[in-house]
Short mmCIF file of C-alpha atoms in Angstrom, two decimals:
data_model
loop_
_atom_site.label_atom_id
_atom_site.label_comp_id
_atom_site.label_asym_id
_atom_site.label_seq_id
_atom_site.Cartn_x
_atom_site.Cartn_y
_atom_site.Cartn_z
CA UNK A 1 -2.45 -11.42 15.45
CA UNK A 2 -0.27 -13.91 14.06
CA UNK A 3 3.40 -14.60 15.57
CA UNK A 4 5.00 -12.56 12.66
CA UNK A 5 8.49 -10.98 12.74
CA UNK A 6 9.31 -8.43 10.88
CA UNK A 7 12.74 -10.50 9.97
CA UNK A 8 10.60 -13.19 9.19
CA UNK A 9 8.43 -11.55 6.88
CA UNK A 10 11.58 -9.78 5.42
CA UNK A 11 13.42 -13.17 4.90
CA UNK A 12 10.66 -14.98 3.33
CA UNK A 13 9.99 -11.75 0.81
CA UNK A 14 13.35 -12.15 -0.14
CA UNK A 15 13.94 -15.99 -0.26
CA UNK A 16 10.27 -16.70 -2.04
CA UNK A 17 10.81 -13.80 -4.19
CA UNK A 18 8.19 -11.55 -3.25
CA UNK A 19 10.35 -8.21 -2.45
CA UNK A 20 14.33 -7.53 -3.38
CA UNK A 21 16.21 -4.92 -1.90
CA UNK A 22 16.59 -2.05 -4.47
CA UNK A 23 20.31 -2.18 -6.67
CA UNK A 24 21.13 -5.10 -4.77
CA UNK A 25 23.83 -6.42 -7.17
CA UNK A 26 25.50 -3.11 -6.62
CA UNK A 27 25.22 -3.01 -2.83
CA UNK A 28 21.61 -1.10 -2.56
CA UNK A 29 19.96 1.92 -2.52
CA UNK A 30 18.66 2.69 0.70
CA UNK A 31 14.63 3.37 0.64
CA UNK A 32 13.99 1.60 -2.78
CA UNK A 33 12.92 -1.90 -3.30
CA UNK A 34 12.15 -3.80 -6.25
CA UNK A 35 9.29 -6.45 -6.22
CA UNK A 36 9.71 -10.02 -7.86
CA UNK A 37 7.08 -11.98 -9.95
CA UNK A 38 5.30 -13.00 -6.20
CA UNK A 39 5.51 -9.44 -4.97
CA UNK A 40 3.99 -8.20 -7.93
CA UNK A 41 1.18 -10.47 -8.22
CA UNK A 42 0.14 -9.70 -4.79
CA UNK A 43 0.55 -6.15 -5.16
CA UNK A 44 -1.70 -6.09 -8.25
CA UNK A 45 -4.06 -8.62 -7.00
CA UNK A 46 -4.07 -5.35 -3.59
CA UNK A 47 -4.75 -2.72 -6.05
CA UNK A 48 -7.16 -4.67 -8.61
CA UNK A 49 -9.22 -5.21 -5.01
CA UNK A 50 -9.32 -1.23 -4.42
CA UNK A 51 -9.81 -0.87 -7.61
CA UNK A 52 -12.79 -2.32 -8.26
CA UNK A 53 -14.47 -2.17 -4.61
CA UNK A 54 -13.86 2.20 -4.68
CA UNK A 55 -13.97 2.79 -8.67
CA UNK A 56 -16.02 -0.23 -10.62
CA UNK A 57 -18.22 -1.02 -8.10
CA UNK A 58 -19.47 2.37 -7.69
CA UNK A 59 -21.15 4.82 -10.46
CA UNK A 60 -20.08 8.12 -8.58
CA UNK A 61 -16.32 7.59 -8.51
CA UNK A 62 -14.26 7.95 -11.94
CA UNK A 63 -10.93 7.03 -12.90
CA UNK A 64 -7.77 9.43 -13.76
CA UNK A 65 -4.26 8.74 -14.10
CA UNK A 66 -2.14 11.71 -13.87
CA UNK A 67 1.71 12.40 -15.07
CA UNK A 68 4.20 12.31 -12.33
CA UNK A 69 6.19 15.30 -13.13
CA UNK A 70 3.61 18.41 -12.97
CA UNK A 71 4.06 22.03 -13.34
CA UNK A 72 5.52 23.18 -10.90
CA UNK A 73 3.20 25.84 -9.51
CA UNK A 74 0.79 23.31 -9.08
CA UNK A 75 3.68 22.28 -5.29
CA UNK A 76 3.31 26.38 -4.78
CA UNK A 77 0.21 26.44 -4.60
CA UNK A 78 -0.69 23.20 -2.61
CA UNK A 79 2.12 24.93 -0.02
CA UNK A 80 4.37 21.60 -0.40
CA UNK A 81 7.52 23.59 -1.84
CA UNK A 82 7.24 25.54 1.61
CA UNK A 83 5.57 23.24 4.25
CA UNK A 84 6.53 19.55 3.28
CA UNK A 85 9.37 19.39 5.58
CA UNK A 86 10.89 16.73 8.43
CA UNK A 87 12.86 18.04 11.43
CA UNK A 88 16.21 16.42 10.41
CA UNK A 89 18.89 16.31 13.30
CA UNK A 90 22.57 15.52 12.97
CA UNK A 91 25.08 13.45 14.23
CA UNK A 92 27.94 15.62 15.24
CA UNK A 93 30.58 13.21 14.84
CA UNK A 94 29.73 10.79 11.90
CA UNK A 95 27.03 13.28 10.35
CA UNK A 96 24.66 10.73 10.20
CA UNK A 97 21.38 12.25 9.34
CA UNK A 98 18.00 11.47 11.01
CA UNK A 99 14.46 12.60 11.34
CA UNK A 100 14.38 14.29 14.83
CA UNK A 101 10.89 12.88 15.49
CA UNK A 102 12.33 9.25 14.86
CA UNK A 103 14.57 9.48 17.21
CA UNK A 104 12.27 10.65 20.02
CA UNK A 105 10.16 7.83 19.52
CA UNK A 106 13.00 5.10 19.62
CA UNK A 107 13.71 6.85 22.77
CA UNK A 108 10.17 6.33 24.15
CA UNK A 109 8.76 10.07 23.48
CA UNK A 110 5.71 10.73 21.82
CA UNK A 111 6.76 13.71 19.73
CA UNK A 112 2.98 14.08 17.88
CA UNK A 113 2.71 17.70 18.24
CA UNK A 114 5.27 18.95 19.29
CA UNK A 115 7.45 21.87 17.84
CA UNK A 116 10.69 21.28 16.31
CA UNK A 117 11.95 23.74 19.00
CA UNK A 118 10.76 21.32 21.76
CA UNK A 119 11.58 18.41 20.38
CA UNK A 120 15.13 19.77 20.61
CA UNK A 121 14.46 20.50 24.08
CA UNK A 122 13.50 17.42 25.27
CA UNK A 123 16.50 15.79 23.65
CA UNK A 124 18.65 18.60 25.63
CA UNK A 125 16.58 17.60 29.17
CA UNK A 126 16.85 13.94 28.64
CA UNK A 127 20.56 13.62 27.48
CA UNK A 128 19.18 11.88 24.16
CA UNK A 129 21.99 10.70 22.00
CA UNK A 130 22.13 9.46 18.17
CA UNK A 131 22.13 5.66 17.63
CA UNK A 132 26.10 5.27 17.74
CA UNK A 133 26.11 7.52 21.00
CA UNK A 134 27.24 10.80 20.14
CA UNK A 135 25.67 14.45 20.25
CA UNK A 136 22.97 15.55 18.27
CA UNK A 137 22.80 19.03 16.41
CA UNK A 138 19.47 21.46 17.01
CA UNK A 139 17.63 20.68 14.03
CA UNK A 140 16.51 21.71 11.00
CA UNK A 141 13.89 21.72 8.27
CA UNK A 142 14.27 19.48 5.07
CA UNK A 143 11.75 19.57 2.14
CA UNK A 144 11.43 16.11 1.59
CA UNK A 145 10.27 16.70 -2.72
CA UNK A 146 12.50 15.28 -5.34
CA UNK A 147 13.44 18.08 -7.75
CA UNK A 148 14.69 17.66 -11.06
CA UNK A 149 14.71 19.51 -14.31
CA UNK A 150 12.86 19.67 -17.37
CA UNK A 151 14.71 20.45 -20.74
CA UNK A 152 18.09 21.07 -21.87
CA UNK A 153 19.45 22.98 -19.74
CA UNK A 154 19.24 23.50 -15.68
CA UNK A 155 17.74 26.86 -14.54
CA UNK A 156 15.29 28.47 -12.14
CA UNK A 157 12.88 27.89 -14.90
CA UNK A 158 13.03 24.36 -15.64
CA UNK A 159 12.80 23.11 -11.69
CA UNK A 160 10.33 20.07 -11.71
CA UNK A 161 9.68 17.41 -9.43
CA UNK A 162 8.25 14.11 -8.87
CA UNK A 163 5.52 14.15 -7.55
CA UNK A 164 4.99 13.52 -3.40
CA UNK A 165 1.26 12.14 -3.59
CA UNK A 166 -1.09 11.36 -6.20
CA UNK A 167 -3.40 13.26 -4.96
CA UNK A 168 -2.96 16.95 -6.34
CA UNK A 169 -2.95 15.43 -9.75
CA UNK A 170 -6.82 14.42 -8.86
CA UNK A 171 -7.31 18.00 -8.21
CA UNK A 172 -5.85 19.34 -11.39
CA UNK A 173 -8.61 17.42 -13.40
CA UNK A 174 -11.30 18.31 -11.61
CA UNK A 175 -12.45 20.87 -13.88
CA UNK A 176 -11.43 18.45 -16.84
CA UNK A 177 -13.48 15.72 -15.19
CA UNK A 178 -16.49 18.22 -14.44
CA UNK A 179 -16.74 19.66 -18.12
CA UNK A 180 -16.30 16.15 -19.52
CA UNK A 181 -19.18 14.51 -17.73
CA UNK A 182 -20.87 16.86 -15.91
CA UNK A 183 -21.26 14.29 -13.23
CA UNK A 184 -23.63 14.38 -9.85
CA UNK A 185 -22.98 16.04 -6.46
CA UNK A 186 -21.66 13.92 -4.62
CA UNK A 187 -18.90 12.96 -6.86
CA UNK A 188 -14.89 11.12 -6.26
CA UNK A 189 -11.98 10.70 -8.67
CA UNK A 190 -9.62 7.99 -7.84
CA UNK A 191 -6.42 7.39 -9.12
CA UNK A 192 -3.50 5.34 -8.11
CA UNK A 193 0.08 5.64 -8.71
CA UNK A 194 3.31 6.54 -7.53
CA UNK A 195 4.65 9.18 -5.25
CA UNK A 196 8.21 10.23 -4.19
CA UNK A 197 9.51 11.22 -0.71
CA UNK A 198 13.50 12.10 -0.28
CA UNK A 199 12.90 10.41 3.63
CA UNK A 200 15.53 11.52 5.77
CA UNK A 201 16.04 8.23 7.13
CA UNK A 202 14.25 5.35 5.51
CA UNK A 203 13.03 2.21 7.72
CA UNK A 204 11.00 -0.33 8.65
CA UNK A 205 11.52 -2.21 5.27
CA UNK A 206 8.75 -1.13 3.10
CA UNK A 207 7.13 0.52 5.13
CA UNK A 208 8.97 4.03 5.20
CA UNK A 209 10.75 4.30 1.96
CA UNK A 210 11.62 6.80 -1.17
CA UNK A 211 9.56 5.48 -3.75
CA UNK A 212 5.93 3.88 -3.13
CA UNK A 213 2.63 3.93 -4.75
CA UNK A 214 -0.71 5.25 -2.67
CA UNK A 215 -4.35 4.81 -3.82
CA UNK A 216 -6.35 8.40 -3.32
CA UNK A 217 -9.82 9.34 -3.40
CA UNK A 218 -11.06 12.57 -3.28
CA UNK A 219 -14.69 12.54 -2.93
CA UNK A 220 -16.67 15.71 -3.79
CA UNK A 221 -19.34 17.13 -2.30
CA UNK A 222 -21.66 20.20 -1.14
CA UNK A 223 -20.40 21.24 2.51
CA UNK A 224 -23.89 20.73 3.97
CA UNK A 225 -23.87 16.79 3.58
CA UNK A 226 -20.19 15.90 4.12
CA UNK A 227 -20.24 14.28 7.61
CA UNK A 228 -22.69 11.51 5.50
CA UNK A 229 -19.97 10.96 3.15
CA UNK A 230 -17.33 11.03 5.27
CA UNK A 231 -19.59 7.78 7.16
CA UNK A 232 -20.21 6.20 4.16
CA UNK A 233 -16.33 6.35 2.97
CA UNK A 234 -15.37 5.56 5.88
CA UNK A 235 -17.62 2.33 6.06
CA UNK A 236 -16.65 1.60 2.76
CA UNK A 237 -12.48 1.02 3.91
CA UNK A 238 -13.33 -1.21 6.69
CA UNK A 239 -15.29 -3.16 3.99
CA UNK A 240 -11.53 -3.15 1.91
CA UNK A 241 -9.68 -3.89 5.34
CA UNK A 242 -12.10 -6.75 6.08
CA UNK A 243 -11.34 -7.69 2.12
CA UNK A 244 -7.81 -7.88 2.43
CA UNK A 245 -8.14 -10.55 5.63
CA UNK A 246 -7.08 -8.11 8.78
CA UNK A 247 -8.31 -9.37 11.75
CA UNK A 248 -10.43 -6.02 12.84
CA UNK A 249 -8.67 -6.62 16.33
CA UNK A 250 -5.82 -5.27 14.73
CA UNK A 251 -7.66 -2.22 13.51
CA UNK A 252 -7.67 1.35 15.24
CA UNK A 253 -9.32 4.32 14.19
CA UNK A 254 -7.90 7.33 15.80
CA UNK A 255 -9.80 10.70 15.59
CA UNK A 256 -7.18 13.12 14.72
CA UNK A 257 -7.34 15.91 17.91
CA UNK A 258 -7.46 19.56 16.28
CA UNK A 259 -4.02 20.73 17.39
CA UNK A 260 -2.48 17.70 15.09
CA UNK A 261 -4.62 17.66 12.20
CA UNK A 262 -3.20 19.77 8.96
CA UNK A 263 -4.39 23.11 9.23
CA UNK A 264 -6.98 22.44 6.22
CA UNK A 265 -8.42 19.91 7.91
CA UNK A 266 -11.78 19.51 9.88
CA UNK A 267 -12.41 16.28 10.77
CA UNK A 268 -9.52 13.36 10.35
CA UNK A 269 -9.37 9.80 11.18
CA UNK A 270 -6.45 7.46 11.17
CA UNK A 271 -6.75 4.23 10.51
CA UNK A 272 -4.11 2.09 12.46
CA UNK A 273 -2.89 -1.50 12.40
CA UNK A 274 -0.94 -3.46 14.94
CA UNK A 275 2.19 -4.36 12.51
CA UNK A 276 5.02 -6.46 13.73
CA UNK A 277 6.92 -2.80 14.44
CA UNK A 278 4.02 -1.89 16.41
CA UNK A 279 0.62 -0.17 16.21
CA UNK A 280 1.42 2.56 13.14
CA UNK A 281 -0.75 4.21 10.35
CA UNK A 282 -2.23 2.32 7.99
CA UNK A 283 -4.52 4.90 6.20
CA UNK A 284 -6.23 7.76 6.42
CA UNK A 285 -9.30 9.70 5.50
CA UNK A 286 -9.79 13.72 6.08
CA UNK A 287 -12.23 16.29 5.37
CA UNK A 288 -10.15 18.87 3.54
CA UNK A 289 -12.75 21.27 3.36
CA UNK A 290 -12.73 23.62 0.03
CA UNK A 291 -8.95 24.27 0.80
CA UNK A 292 -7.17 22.76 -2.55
CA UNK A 293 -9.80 23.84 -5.14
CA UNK A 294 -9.39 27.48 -3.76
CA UNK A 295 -5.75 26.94 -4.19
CA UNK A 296 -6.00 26.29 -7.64
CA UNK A 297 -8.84 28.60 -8.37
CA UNK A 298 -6.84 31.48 -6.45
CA UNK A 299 -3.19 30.81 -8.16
CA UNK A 300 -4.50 29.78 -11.68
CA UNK A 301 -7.10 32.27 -11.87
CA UNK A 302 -9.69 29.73 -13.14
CA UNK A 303 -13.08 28.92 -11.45
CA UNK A 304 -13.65 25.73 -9.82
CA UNK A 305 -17.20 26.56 -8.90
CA UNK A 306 -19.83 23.52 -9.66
CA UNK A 307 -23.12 24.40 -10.65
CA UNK A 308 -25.84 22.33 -9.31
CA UNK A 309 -28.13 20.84 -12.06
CA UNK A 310 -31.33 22.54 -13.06
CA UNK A 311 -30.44 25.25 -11.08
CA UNK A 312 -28.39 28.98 -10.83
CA UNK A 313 -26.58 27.99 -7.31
CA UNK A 314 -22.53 27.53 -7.16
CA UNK A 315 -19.96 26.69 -4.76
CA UNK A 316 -16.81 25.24 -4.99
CA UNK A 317 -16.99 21.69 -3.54
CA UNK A 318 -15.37 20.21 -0.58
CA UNK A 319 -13.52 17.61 -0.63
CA UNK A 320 -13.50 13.89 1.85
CA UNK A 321 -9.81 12.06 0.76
CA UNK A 322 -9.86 8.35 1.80
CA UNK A 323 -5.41 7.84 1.17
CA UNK A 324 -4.22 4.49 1.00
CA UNK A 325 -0.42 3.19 1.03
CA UNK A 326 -0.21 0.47 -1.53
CA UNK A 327 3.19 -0.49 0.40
CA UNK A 328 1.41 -0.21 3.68
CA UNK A 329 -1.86 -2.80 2.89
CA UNK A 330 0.80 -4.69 1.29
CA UNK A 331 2.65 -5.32 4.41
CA UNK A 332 -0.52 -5.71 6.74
CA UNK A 333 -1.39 -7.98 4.75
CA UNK A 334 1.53 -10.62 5.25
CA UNK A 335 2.21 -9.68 8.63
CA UNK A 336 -1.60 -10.82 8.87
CA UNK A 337 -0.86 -13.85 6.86
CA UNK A 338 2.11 -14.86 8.47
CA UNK A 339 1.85 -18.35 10.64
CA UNK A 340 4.37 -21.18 11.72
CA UNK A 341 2.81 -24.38 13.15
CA UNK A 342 4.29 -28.26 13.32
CA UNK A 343 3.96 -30.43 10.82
CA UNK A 344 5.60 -33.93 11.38
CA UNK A 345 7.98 -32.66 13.79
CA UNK A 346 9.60 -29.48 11.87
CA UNK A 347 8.50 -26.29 12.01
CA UNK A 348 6.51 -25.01 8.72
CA UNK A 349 5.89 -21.50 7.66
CA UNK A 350 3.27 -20.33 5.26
CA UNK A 351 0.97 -17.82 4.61
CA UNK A 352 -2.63 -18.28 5.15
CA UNK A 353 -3.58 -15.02 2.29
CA UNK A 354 -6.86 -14.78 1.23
CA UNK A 355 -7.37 -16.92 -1.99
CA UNK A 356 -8.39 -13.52 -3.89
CA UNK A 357 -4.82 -11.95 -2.73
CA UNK A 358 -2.73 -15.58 -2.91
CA UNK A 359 -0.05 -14.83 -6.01
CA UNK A 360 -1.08 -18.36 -7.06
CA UNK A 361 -3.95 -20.14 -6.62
CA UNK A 362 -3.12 -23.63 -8.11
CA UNK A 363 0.57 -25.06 -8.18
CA UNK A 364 0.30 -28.38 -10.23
CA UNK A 365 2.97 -31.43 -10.01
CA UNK A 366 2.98 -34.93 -11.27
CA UNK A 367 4.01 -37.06 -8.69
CA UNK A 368 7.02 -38.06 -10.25
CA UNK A 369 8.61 -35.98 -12.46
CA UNK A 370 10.62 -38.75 -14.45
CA UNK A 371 7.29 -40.96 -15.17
CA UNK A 372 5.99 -39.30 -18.86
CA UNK A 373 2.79 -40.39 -18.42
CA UNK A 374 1.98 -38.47 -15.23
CA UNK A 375 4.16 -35.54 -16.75
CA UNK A 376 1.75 -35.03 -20.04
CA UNK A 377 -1.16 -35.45 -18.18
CA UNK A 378 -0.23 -33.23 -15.58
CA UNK A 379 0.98 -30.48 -18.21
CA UNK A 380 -2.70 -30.76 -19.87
CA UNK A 381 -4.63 -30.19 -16.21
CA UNK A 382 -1.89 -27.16 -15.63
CA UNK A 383 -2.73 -25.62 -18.98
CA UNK A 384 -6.45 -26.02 -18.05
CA UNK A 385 -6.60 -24.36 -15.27
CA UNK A 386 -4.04 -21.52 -16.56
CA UNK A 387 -6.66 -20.98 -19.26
CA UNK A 388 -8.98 -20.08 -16.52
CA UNK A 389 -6.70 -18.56 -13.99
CA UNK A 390 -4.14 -16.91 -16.28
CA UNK A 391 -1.06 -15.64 -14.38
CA UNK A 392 -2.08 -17.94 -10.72
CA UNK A 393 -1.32 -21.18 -11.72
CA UNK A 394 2.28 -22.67 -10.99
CA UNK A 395 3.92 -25.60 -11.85
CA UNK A 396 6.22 -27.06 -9.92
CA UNK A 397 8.29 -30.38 -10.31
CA UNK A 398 11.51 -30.00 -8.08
CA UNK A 399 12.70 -32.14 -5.47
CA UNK A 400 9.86 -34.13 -3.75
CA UNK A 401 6.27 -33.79 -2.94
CA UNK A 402 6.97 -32.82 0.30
CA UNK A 403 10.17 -30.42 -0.30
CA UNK A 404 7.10 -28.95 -2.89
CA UNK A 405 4.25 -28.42 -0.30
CA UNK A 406 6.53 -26.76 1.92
CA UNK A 407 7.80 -24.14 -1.17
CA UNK A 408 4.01 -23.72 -1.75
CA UNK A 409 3.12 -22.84 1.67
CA UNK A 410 5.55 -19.93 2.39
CA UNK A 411 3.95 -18.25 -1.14
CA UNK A 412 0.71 -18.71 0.15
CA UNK A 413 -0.40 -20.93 -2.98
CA UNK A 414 -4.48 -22.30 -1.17
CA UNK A 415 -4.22 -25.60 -3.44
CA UNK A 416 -1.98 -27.57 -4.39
CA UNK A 417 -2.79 -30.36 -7.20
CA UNK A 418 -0.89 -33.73 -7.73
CA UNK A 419 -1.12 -36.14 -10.59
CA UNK A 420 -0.58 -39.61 -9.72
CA UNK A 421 -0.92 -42.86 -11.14
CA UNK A 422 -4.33 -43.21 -9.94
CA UNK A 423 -5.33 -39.90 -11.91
CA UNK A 424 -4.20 -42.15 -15.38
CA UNK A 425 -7.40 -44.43 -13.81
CA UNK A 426 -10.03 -42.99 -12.69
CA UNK A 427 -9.26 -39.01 -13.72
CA UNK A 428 -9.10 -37.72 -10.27
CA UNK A 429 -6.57 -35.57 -8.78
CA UNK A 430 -5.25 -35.11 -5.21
CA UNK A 431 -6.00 -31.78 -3.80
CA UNK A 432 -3.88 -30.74 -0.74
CA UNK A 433 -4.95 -27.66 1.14
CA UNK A 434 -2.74 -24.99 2.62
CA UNK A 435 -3.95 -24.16 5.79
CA UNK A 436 -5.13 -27.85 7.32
CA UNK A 437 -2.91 -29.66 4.59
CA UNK A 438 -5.42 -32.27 4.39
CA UNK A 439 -5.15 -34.11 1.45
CA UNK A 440 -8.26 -35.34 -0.85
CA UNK A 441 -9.32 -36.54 -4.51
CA UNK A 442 -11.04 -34.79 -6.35
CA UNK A 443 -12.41 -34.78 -10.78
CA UNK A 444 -10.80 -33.08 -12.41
CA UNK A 445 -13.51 -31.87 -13.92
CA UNK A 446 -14.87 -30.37 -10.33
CA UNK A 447 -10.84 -28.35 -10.60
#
């Protein structure tokens, strides 16, 4: 594990402009953050990496990308508009709100399954107080969905909301997905997207908050054979762990003990990663059994039955769901990343990402940036190499060659390249490397 903070990472994020507090101008929005041009690179450089390891890798695994704001019976019958609730608890004086479970566990109880009623209980027994020291109500449920309304005019009949995982709009086009291709048992759609959670109490910087995008699979397949898919899916997201550079030290699977898996659920494993907060989810993958097709067969009154090829027999399929936290990867992966060593007697700080992840790949300087020469021929090398790397190549001219080395490091960037007046000679270019900064020259031709 590397010596990572979380106010470390959460500094440099904000300083290197990888992630922004949401609103910020106007004083924030708690649970929301926005992601600058370095957050966004490595986000999409995460998701590009799913992406084509789960979807264009494979041949049994298609691609959908579903609307946000669904009908609403589609929350009815998945049972979120009646189960997809916190325990919330209140502050009795301030009427701070907070999730009851939250503030067991600051308190150093494990609250996994336990009933709201005991959770209260235990706070009664152990004199638990809120954060600023006052009483704390019995609690309460809170459906954590964002509703809105669709239309003119605000009724019963124009409720909406957004949605609280991507994954039910996977299960809506199944059929869609079935009658279009007609694909093989076993069978997944993927889709990734965003998802919307009113969190009591949001924390942990990204790693809790209102707004964040997951990456969902939901793998069909007959009932007799899903333990082998649930292996082979499960192989197949340590081979993305191991892709994103977590040290598999930091990896835990947990096998999900019957009396805290969802009802729906027969097998579940959690995958969890020692974070700077502490050893916490990362992902997950579940066998839901046949539970949401029958939903939507039994509340839409259309079949979800597959028939096997060739032959009379149907079934509806079950269903393995591999669900991935964009947000979550995303912060594994720089608290994985995260080092501080001595260089010439000052501390430096940079990330050691994986060159595949790295926002940019190659930042390019001329030594000097008031010498033309070294200035147009650096320019040419830099739009070489964008030409080949479009959107990972930086260039980078301010202050001097050590003030930029330093910049580079903390964003990760693997190679640095400097133009010098030697490069006007013999057309080579120093190459300095992130993680051992050792310098050496290189053709540029070999960039």
């Amino acid at each position: 594990m590397s010596q990572a903070k979380m106010e470390d990472i959460i500094s440099l994020c904000k300083r290197r402009g990888f992630i922004y507090q949401g609103s910020d101008v106007y004083g924030g929005l708690s649970g929301t953050w926005d992601y600058g041009p370095l957050g966004v690179q490595l986000k999409r450089n995460i998701m590009n990496l799913w992406w084509r390891m789960f979807v264009d890798e494979r041949d049994d695994i298609y691609g959908v990308d579903a609307a946000i704001l669904m009908n609403p019976k589609v929350w009815k019958a998945s049972g979120h508009v009646d189960t997809f609730v916190d325990p919330l608890c209140e502050d009795m004086v301030n009427h701070r709100r907070y999730r009851t479970d939250h503030i067991l566990k600051d308190n150093g109880v494990d609250a996994d399954g336990l009933t709201m009623e005991q959770m209260d209980e235990v706070i009664a027994e152990r004199g638990i107080k809120s954060p600023d020291g006052n009483p704390l109500s019995k609690s309460r449920t809170f459906n954590m969905m964002f509703k809105t309304s669709v239309g003119a005019t605000e009724s019963e009949d124009s409720v909406a909301y957004l949605r609280p995982e991507t994954a039910q709009g996977i299960f809506t086009n199944f059929k869609n997905v079935v009658d279009s291709f007609y694909p093989d048992l076993p069978f997944g759609i993927a889709q990734q997207g965003k998802a919307f959670r009113n969190e009591i109490a949001p924390r942990d910087f990204v790693f809790r908050s209102r707004e964040f995008e997951q990456m969902e699979i939901e793998y069909f397949v007959n009932p007799e054979n899903w333990q082998e898919a649930f292996d082979e899916l499960l192989k197949s997201t340590h081979e993305f762990l191991e892709a994103l550079g977590l040290d598999p030290e930091n990896i835990h699977e947990l096998d999900v003990p019957a009396e805290d898996r969802a009802h729906y659920s027969k097998k579940t494993i959690d995958i969890e990663y020692d974070f700077p907060i502490g050893k916490e989810e990362l992902m997950g993958i579940a066998y839901r059994t046949d539970f949401d097709l029958m939903n939507i067969q039994r509340v839409s009154g259309k079949s979800m039955e597959y028939t096997i090829k060739g032959t009379n027999e149907k079934f509806v399929p079950h269903v393995i769901e591999p669900s991935f936290g964009v947000e979550r990867a995303l912060m594994a992966v720089l608290s994985s990343a995260y080092r501080e060593d001595e260089q010439n007697g000052s501390k430096r700080v940079y990330l050691a990402l994986p060159e595949h992840l790295a926002p940019v790949k190659f930042a390019v300087s001329p030594l000097l940036k008031n010498k033309p020469e070294l200035v147009e021929k650096a320019r040419e090398i830099y739009a070489s190499l964008s030409k080949k790397n479009p959107g990972r190549v930086m260039w980078d001219d301010n202050g001097n060659i050590g003030k930029r080395y330093r910049r580079q490091d903390e964003i990760g960037t693997p190679h640095c390249v400097v133009i010098d007046f030697q490069t006007l000679e013999d057309d080579t270019v120093t190459i300095r490397e992130r993680d051992t900064t050792e310098q050496r020259r290189m053709k540029i031709g070999e960039l």
